Coordinates of C-alpha atoms in Angstrom, one line a residue:
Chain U
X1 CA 0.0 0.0 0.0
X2 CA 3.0 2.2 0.6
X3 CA 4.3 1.8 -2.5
X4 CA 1.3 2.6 -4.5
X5 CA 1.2 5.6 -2.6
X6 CA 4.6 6.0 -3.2
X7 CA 4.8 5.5 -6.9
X8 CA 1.7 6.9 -7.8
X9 CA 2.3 10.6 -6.5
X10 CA 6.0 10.4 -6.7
X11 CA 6.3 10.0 -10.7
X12 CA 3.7 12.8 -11.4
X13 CA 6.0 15.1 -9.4
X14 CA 9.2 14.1 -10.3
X15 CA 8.5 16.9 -13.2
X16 CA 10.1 20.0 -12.1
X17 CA 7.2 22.1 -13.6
X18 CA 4.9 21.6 -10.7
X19 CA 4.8 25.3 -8.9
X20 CA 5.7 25.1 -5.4
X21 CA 2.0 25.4 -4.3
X22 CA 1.2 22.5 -6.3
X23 CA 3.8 20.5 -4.7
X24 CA 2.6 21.1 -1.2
X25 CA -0.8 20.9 -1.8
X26 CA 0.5 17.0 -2.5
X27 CA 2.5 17.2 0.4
X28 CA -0.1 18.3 2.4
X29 CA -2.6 15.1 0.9
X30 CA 0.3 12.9 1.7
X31 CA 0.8 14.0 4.8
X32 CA -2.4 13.5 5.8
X33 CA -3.1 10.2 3.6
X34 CA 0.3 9.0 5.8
X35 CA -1.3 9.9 8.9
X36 CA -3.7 7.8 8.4
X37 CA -1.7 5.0 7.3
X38 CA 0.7 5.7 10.3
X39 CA -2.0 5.4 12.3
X40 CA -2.8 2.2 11.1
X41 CA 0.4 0.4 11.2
X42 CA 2.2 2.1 14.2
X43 CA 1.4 -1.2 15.7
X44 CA 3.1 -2.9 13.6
X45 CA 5.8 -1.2 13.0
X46 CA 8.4 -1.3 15.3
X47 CA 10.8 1.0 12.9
X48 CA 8.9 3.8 13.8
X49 CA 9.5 3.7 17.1
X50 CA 12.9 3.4 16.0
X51 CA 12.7 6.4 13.8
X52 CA 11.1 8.1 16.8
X53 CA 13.8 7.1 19.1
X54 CA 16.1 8.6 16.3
X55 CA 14.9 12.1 16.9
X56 CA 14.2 12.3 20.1
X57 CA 18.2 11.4 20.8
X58 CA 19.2 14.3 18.4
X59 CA 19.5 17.3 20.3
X60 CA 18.4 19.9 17.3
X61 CA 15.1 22.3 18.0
X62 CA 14.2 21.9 14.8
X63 CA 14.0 18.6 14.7
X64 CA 12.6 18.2 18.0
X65 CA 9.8 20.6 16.7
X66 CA 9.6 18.5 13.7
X67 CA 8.9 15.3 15.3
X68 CA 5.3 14.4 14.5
X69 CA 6.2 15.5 11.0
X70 CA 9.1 12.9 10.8
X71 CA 6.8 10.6 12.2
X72 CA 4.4 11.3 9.3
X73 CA 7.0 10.6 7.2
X74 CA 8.7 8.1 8.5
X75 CA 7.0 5.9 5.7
X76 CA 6.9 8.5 3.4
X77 CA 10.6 8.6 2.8
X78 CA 10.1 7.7 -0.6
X79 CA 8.2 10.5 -1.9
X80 CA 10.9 12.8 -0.6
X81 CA 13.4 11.6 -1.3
X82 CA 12.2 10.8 -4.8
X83 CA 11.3 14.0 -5.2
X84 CA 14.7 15.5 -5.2
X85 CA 16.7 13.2 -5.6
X86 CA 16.2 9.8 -6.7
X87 CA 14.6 7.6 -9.2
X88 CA 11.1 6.3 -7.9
X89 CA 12.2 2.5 -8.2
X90 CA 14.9 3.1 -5.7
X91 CA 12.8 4.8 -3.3
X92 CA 10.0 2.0 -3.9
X93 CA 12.5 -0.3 -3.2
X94 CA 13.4 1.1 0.3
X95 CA 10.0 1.4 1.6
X96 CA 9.4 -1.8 0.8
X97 CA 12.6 -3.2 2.9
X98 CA 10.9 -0.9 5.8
X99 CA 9.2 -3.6 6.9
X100 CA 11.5 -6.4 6.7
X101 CA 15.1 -5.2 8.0
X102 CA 14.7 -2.5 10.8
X103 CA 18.2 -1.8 10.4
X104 CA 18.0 -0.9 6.9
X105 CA 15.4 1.4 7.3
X106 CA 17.9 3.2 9.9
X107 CA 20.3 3.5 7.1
X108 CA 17.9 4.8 4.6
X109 CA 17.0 7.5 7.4
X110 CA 20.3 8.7 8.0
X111 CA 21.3 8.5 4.2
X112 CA 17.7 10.3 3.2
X113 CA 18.2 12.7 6.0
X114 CA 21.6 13.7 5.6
X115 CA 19.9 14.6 2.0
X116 CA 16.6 15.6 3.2
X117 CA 16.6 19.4 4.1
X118 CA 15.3 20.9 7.3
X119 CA 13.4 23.7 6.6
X120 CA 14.7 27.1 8.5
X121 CA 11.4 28.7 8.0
X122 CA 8.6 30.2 10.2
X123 CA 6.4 27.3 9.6
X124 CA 8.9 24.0 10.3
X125 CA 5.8 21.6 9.8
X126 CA 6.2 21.4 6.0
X127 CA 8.5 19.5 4.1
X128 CA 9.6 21.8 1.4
X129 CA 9.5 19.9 -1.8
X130 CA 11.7 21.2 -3.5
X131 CA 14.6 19.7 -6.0
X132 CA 18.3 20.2 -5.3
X133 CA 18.7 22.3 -8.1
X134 CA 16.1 25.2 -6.9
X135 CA 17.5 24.8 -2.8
X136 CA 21.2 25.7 -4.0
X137 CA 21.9 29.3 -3.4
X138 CA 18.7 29.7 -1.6
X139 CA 18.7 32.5 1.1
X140 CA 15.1 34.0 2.5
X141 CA 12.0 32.7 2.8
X142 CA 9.7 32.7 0.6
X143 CA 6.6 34.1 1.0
X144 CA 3.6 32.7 -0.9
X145 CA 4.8 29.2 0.1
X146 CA 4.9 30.5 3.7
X147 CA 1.1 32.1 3.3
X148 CA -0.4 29.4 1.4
X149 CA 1.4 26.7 3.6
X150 CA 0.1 28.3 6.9
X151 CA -3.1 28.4 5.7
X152 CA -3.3 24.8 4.5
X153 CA -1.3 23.5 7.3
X154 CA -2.6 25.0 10.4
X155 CA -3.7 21.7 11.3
X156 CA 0.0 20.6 11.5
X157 CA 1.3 24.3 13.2
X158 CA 0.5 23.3 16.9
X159 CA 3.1 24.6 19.1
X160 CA 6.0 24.4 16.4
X161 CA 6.1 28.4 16.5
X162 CA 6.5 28.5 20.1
X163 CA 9.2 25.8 19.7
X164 CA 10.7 27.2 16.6
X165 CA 14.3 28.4 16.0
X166 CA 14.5 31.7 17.2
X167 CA 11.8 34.5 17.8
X168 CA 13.9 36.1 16.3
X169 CA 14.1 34.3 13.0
X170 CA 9.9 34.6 13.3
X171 CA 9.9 38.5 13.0
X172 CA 12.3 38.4 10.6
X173 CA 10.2 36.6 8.7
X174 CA 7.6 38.8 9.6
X175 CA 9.4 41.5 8.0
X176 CA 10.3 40.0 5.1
X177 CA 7.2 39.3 4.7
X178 CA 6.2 41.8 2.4
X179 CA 9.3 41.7 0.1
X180 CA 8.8 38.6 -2.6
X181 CA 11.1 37.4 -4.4
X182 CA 13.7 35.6 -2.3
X183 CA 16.3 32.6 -2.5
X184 CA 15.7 29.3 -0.6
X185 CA 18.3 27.9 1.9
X186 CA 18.0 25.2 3.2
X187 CA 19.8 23.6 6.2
X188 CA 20.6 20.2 6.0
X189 CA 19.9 17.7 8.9
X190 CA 22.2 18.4 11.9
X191 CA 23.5 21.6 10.5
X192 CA 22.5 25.2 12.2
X193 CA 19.3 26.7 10.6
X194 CA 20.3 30.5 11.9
X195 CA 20.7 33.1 10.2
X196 CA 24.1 33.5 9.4
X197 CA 25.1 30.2 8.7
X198 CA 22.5 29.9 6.1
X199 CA 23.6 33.3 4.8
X200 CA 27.3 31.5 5.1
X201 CA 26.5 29.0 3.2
X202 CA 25.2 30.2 0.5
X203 CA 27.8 32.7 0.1
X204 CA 30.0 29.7 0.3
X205 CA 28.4 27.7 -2.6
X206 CA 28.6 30.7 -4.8
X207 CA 32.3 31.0 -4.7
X208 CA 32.3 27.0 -5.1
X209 CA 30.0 27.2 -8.2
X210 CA 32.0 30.2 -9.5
X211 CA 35.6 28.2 -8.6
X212 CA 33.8 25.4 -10.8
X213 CA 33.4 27.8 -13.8
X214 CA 37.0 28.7 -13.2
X215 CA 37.6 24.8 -12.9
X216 CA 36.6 24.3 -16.8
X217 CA 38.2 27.3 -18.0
X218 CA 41.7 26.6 -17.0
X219 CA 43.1 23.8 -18.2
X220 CA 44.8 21.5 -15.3
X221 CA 42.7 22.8 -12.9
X222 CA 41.0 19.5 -12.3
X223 CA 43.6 17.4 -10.8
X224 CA 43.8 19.5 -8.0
X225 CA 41.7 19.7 -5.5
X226 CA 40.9 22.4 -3.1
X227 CA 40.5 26.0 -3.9
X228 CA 44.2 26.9 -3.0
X229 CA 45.3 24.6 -5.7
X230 CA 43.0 25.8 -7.7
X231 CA 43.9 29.5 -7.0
X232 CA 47.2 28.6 -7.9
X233 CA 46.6 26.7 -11.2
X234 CA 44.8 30.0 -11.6
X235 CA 47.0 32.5 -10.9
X236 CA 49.5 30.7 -13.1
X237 CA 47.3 30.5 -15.8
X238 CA 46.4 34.4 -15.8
X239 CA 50.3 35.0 -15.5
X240 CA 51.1 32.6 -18.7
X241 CA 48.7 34.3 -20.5
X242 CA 49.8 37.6 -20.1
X243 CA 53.5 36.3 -21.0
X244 CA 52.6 35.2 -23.7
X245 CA 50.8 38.2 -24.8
X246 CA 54.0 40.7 -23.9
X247 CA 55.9 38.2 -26.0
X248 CA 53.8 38.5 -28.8
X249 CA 53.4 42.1 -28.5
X250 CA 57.4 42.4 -29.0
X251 CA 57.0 39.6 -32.2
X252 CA 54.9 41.9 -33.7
X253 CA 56.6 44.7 -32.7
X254 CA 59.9 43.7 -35.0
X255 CA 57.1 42.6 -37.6
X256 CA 55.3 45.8 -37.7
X257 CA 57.3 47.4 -40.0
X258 CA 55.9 45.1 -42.4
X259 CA 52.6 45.8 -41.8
X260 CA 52.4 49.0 -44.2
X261 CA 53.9 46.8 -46.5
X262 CA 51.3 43.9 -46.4
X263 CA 48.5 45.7 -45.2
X264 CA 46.7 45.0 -48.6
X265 CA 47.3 41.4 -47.7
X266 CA 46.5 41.3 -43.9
X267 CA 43.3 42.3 -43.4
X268 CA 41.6 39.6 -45.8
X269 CA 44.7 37.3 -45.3
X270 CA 44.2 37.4 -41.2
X271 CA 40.2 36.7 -40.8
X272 CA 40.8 33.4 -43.1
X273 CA 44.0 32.3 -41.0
X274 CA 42.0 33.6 -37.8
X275 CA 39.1 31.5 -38.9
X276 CA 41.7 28.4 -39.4
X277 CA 43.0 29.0 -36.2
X278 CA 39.4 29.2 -34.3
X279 CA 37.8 26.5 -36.6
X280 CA 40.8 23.9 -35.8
X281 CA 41.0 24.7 -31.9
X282 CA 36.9 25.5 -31.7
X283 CA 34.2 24.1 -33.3
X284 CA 33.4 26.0 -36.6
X285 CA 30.7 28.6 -36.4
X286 CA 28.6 30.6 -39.3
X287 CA 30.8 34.0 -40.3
X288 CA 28.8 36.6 -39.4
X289 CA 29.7 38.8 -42.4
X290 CA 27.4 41.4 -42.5
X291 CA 28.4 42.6 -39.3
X292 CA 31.9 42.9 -40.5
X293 CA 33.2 46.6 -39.6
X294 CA 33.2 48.0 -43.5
X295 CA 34.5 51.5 -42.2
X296 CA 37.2 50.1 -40.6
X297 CA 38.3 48.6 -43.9
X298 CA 37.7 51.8 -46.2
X299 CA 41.3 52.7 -46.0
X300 CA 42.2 49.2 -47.3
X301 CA 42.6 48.8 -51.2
X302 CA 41.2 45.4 -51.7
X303 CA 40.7 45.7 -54.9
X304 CA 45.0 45.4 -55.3
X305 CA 44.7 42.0 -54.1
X306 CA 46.8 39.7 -56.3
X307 CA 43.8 37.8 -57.8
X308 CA 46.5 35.0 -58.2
X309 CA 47.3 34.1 -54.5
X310 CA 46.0 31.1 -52.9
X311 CA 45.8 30.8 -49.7
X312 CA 45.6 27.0 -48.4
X313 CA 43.3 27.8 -45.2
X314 CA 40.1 26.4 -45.3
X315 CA 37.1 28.3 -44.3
X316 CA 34.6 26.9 -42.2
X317 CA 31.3 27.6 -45.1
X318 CA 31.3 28.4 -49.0
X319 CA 29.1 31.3 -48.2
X320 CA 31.8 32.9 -47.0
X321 CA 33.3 33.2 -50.6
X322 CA 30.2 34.4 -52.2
X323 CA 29.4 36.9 -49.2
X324 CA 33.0 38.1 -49.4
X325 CA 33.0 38.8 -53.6
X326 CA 29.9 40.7 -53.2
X327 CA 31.4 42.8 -50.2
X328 CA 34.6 43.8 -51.3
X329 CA 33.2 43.4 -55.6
X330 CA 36.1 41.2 -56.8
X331 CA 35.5 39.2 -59.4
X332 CA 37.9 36.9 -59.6
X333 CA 38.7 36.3 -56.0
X334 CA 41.7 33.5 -55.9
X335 CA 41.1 31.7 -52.8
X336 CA 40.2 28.6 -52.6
X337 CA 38.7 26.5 -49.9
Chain R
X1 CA 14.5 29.5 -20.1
X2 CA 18.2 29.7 -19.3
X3 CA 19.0 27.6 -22.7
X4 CA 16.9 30.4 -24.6
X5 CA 19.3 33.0 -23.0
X6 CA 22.2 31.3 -24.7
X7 CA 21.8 32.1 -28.3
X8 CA 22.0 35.2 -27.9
X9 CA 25.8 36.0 -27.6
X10 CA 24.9 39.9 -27.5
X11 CA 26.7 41.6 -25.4
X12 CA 23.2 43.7 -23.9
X13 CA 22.6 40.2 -22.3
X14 CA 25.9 41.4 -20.0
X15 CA 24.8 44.8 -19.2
X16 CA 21.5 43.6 -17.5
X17 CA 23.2 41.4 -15.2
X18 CA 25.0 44.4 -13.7
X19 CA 21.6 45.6 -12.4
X20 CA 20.6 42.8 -10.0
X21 CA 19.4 44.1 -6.9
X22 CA 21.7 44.8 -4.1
X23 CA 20.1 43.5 -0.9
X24 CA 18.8 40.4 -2.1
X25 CA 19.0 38.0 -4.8
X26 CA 15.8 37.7 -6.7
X27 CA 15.2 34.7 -8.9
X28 CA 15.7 35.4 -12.0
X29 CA 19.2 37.3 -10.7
X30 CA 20.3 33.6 -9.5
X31 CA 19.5 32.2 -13.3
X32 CA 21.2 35.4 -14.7
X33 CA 24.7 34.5 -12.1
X34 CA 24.3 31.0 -13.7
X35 CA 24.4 32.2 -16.9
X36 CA 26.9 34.9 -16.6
X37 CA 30.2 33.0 -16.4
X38 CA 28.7 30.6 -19.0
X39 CA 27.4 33.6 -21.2
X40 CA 31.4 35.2 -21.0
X41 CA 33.3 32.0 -22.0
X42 CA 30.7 32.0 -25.4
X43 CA 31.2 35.8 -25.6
X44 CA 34.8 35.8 -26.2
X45 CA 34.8 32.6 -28.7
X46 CA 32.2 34.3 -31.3
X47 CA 33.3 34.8 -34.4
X48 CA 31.9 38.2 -34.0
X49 CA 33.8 39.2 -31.5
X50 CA 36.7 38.2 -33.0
X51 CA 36.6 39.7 -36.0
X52 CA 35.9 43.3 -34.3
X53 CA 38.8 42.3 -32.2
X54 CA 41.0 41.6 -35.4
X55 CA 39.9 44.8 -36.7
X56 CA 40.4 46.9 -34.5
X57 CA 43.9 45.7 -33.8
X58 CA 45.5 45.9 -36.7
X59 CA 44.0 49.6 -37.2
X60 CA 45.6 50.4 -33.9
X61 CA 48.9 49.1 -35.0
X62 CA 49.2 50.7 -37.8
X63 CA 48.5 54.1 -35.8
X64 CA 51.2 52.3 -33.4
X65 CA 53.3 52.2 -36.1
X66 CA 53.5 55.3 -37.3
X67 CA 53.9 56.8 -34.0
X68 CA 56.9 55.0 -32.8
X69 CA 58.1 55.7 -36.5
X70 CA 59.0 59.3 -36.2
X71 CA 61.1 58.5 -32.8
X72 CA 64.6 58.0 -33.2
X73 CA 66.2 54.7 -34.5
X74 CA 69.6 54.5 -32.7
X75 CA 68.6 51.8 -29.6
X76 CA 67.0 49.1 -31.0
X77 CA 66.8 47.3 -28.0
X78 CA 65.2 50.0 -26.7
X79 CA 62.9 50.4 -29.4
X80 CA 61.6 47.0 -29.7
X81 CA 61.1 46.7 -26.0
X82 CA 59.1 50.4 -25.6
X83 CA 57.6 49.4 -29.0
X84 CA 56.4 45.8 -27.7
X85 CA 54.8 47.7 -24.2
X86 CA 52.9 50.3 -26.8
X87 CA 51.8 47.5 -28.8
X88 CA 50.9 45.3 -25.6
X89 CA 49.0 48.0 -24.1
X90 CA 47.3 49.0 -27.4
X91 CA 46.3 45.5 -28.1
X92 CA 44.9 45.3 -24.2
X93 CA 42.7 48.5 -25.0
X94 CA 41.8 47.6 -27.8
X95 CA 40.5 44.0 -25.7
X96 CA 39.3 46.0 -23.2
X97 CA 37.2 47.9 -26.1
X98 CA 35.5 45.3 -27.6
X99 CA 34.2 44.2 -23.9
X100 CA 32.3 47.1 -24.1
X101 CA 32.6 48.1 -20.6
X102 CA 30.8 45.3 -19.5
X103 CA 33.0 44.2 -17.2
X104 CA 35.7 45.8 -14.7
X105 CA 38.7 44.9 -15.7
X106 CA 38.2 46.8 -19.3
X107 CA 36.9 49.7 -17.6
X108 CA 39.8 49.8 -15.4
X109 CA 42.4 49.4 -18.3
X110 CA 40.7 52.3 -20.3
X111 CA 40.3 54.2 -17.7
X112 CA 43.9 53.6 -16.4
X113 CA 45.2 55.2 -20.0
X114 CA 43.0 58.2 -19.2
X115 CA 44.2 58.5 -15.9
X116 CA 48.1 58.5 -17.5
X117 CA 47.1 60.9 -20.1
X118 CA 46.0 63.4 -17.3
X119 CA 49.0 62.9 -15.0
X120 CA 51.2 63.4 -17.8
X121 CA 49.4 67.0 -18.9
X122 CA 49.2 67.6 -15.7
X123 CA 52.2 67.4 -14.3
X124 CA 55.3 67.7 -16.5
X125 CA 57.4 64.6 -15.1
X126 CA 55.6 62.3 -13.0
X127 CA 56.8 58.5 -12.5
X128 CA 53.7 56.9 -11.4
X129 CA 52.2 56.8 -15.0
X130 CA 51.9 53.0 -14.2
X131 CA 48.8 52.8 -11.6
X132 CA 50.0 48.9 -10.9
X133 CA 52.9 49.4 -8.9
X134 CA 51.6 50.1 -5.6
X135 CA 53.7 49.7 -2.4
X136 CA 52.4 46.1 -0.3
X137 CA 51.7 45.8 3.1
X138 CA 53.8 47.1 5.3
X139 CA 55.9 44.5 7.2
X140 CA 54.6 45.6 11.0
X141 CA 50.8 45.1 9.4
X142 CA 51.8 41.7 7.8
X143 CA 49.5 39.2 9.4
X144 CA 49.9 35.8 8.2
X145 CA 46.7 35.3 6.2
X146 CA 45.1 32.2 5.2
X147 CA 46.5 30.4 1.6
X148 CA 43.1 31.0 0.1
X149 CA 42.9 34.7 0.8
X150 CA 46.3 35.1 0.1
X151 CA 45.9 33.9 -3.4
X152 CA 42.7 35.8 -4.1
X153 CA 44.6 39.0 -3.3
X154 CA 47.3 37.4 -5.9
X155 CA 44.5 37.0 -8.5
X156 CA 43.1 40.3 -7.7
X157 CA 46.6 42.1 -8.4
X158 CA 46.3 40.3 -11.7
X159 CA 43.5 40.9 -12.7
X160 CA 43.5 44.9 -14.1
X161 CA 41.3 46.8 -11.6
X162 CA 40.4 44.2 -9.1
X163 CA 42.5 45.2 -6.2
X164 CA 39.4 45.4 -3.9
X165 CA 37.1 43.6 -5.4
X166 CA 34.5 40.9 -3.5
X167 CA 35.4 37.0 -3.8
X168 CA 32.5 36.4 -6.2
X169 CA 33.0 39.6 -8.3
X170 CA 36.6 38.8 -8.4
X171 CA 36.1 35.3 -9.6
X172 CA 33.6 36.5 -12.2
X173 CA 36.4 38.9 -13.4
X174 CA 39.1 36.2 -13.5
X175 CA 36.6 34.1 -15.6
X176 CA 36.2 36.8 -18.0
X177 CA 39.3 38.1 -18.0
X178 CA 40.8 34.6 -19.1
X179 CA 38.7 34.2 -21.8
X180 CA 39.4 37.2 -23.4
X181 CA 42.7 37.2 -22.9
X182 CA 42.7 33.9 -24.8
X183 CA 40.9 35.2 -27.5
X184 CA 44.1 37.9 -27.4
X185 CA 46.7 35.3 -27.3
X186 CA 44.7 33.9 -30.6
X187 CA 44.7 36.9 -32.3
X188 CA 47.8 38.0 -32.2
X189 CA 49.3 34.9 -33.3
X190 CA 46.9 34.9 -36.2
X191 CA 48.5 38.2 -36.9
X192 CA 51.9 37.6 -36.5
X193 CA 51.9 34.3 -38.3
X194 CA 50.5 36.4 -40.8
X195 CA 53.1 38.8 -40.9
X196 CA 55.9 36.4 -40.8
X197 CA 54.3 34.5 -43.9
X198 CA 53.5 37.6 -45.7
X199 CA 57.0 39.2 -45.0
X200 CA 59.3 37.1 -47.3
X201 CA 57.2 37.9 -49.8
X202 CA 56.6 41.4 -49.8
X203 CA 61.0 41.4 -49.0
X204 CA 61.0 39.8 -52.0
X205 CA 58.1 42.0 -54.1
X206 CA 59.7 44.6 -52.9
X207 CA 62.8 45.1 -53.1

């Protein structure tokens, strides 16, 4: 019967298009279709107890405030952790080995709680369903959840606010109430659910994300791990760069001199050698002619191209030919591709 | 809705991120920080961009060139070196340019010229035309800081105009600041390979 609940509800929302309202309007059916079904097999289900026993031991508020709701969920692991994280069959599968091994089911707690998040909000009753991808970077709470939660959920609000976090954190909310848009955080299990470590952490997975970026940029970056390896894979990156730019300033600073001389050739000459560089390294991409900077070339006498030069670089389109005859209105273009 | 943002490698995409609100982050700011550093790394690999940047660059050059033409001849140590610093610090204007002052570092290296330019009319010999070198810390305030922070400040004295610059926004910087100067590092060695191939034969047409 579990799993029926489990898969039935669990595949529809596995979809991340469901709003956030939709989602706990479920979560509030489930809760209260699990209540039922608690109520029903609490007797025979000694893992409960154990879960029970779990929480009581853990010395957290919130989770201590969040009992009856673990309770409630107890069985209905699945659908949570499904929702963010795992296929349904997995989850089926652990709910049905609830029954059978106690112990497992103390594993699947600690794994699913360690991802499960606690929700720092005013209203701890709720499991936020939410996927992972939405909780990253998530700061304040968020208020039409909050509203339409409260309302729905008053059943389940008892004495959590008394209980809650902080008063503190409660007027806070309160005056946050009226801005909207805000970023989720959410606390994981056993982690601190004030204020400033959520603002911490947040902060802290921005930098990482960013670091990532950073990661696929520079080359060698990802046999090291840890950001001061990473800084310095960095650092030497930026430096090599530059080097290599003040030694190709000077290269072109003994060349220049020949750039009066070939300056019928270079403009024309370079694009087709830049596009061989770019299309061997990168993948080709159209030319985007029509945007080319014509003023820029109006000093240029194209038209005292040797029609007989061939070049051997090959451009990434044919078009390019055509586009290039009708812009600079030489006929007998040499190049070939 | 992100992937929708992509195709469009305009550089207006850039601007609006500049804008996101200050106290918090809304949502669609958290999509647009996503998308910035991936946005940057397909900024500077457009063809687009790389053809302005070709442009541009060999226009400035040539103005390069016939600057440092009309200066004396006799050191030609001398004159490759000061000649190799104009062309490097045209070429990283003319970068900084075609970033369209989306970004800090560019606004810092053009604004770093103007800031020269002034000195130098203003007063008539003045030494700190080069706003990088700074003096460090003094030793007494030395405090051992952590690797991490010591490297960001590293990075930061890299990266032209991020001295005191947030993590984040110095890590955004870096990314973009990378790309483009790979797009440089391309570009100029377009150019000179260029040059070198087309120099034995204009030797050769003409003289």
């Amino acid at each position: 019967m579990l799993e029926g609940l489990v898969s039935q509800e669990s595949l529809s929302l596995n979809s991340m298009d469901m709003s956030v309202l939709e989602r706990l309007k479920w979560v509030h059916q489930q809760q209260q279709q699990l209540q039922q079904v608690v109520s029903h097999s609490s007797n025979n289900s000694p893992e409960l107890l154990q879960i029970l026993q779990f929480h009581g031991s853990n010395n957290d508020e919130l989770l201590e405030s969040s009992f009856s709701q673990f309770q409630m969920l107890g069985s209905g692991f699945g659908p949570n952790y499904n929702m963010g994280f795992g296929p349904p069959h997995e989850c089926i599968s652990r709910t049905s080995s609830c029954h059978m091994e106690p112990v497992d089911t103390m594993e699947v707690l600690l794994k699913t709680g360690e991802e499960t998040r606690a929700i720092a909000l005013k209203n701890k009753r709720k499991p936020e369903v939410k996927t992972r991808e939405e909780q990253k970077t998530e700061k304040k709470i968020k208020v039409e959840a909050e509203t339409e939660s409260s309302m729905k959920g008053k059943s389940n609000m008892g004495n959590t606010e008394a209980s809650s976090d902080t008063s503190k954190e409660t007027s806070k909310g309160a005056s946050e109430n009226q801005k909207l848009d805000y970023i989720h955080v959410r606390a994981r299990r056993g982690q601190a659910t004030d204020r400033h470590s959520l603002a911490e952490r947040a902060r802290r997975e921005k930098i990482s994300k960013k670091m990532k970026y950073l990661q696929d940029i520079v080359p060698g970056c990802n046999k090291v791990t840890g950001k001061a390896g990473m800084l310095d894979e960095i650092i030497n990156y930026v430096q090599c760069l530059q080097r290599q730019v003040e030694f190709l300033s000077m290269k072109l600073a003994v060349l220049n001199p020949e750039l009066e001389l070939a300056v019928e050739d270079v403009s024309v000459k370079q694009f087709q050698a830049y596009f061989a560089n770019v299309v061997a390294s990168k993948q080709s991409i159209m030319v985007d002619v029509p945007l080319f900077p014509l003023d820029q070339q109006g000093s240029l006498d194209l038209s005292a191209i040797n029609p007989n030069q061939t070049t051997s670089i090959e451009a990434p389109s044919a078009s390019w030919e055509t586009q290039s005859q009708s812009l600079y209105n030489t006929s007998s273009l040499g190049f070939h591709y | 809705m992100v992937e929708s943002l992509f195709p469009s490698i305009e550089n207006t995409s850039e601007s609006s991120r500049r804008k996101k609100p200050r106290i918090s982050e809304t949502a669609e700011a958290e999509i647009e920080a996503r998308r910035v550093n991936e946005e940057s790394l397909k900024r500077w690999k457009t063809n687009r961009v790389q053809q302005i940047y070709a442009c541009k660059l060999v226009e400035a050059l040539r103005r390069v060139r016939q600057r440092s033409s009309t200066t004396s001849n006799n050191e030609t140590d001398k004159l490759v070196s000061g000649a190799a610093r104009e062309i490097r610090d045209t070429a990283d204007r003319v970068l900084a340019a075609s970033a369209r002052g989306t970004t800090r570092w560019s606004r810092a290296i053009l604004a770093s010229r103007v800031r020269a330019k002034l000195k130098k009319h203003r007063k008539a010999k003045k030494s700190t035309g080069n706003c990088k070198s700074r003096k460090g810390l003094t030793e007494t305030n030395r405090i051992k800081l952590p690797a991490v922070e010591r490297k960001l400040k590293i990075l930061g004295r890299l990266v032209p105009g991020c001295r005191k610059v947030s993590v984040p926004n110095l890590l955004d910087e870096a990314t973009d600041y990378i790309a483009a100067l790979e797009m440089q590092v391309r570009a100029m060695e377009a150019l000179a390979e260029l040059l070198t191939a087309a120099a034995p034969r204009t030797t050769l047409t003409g003289t």
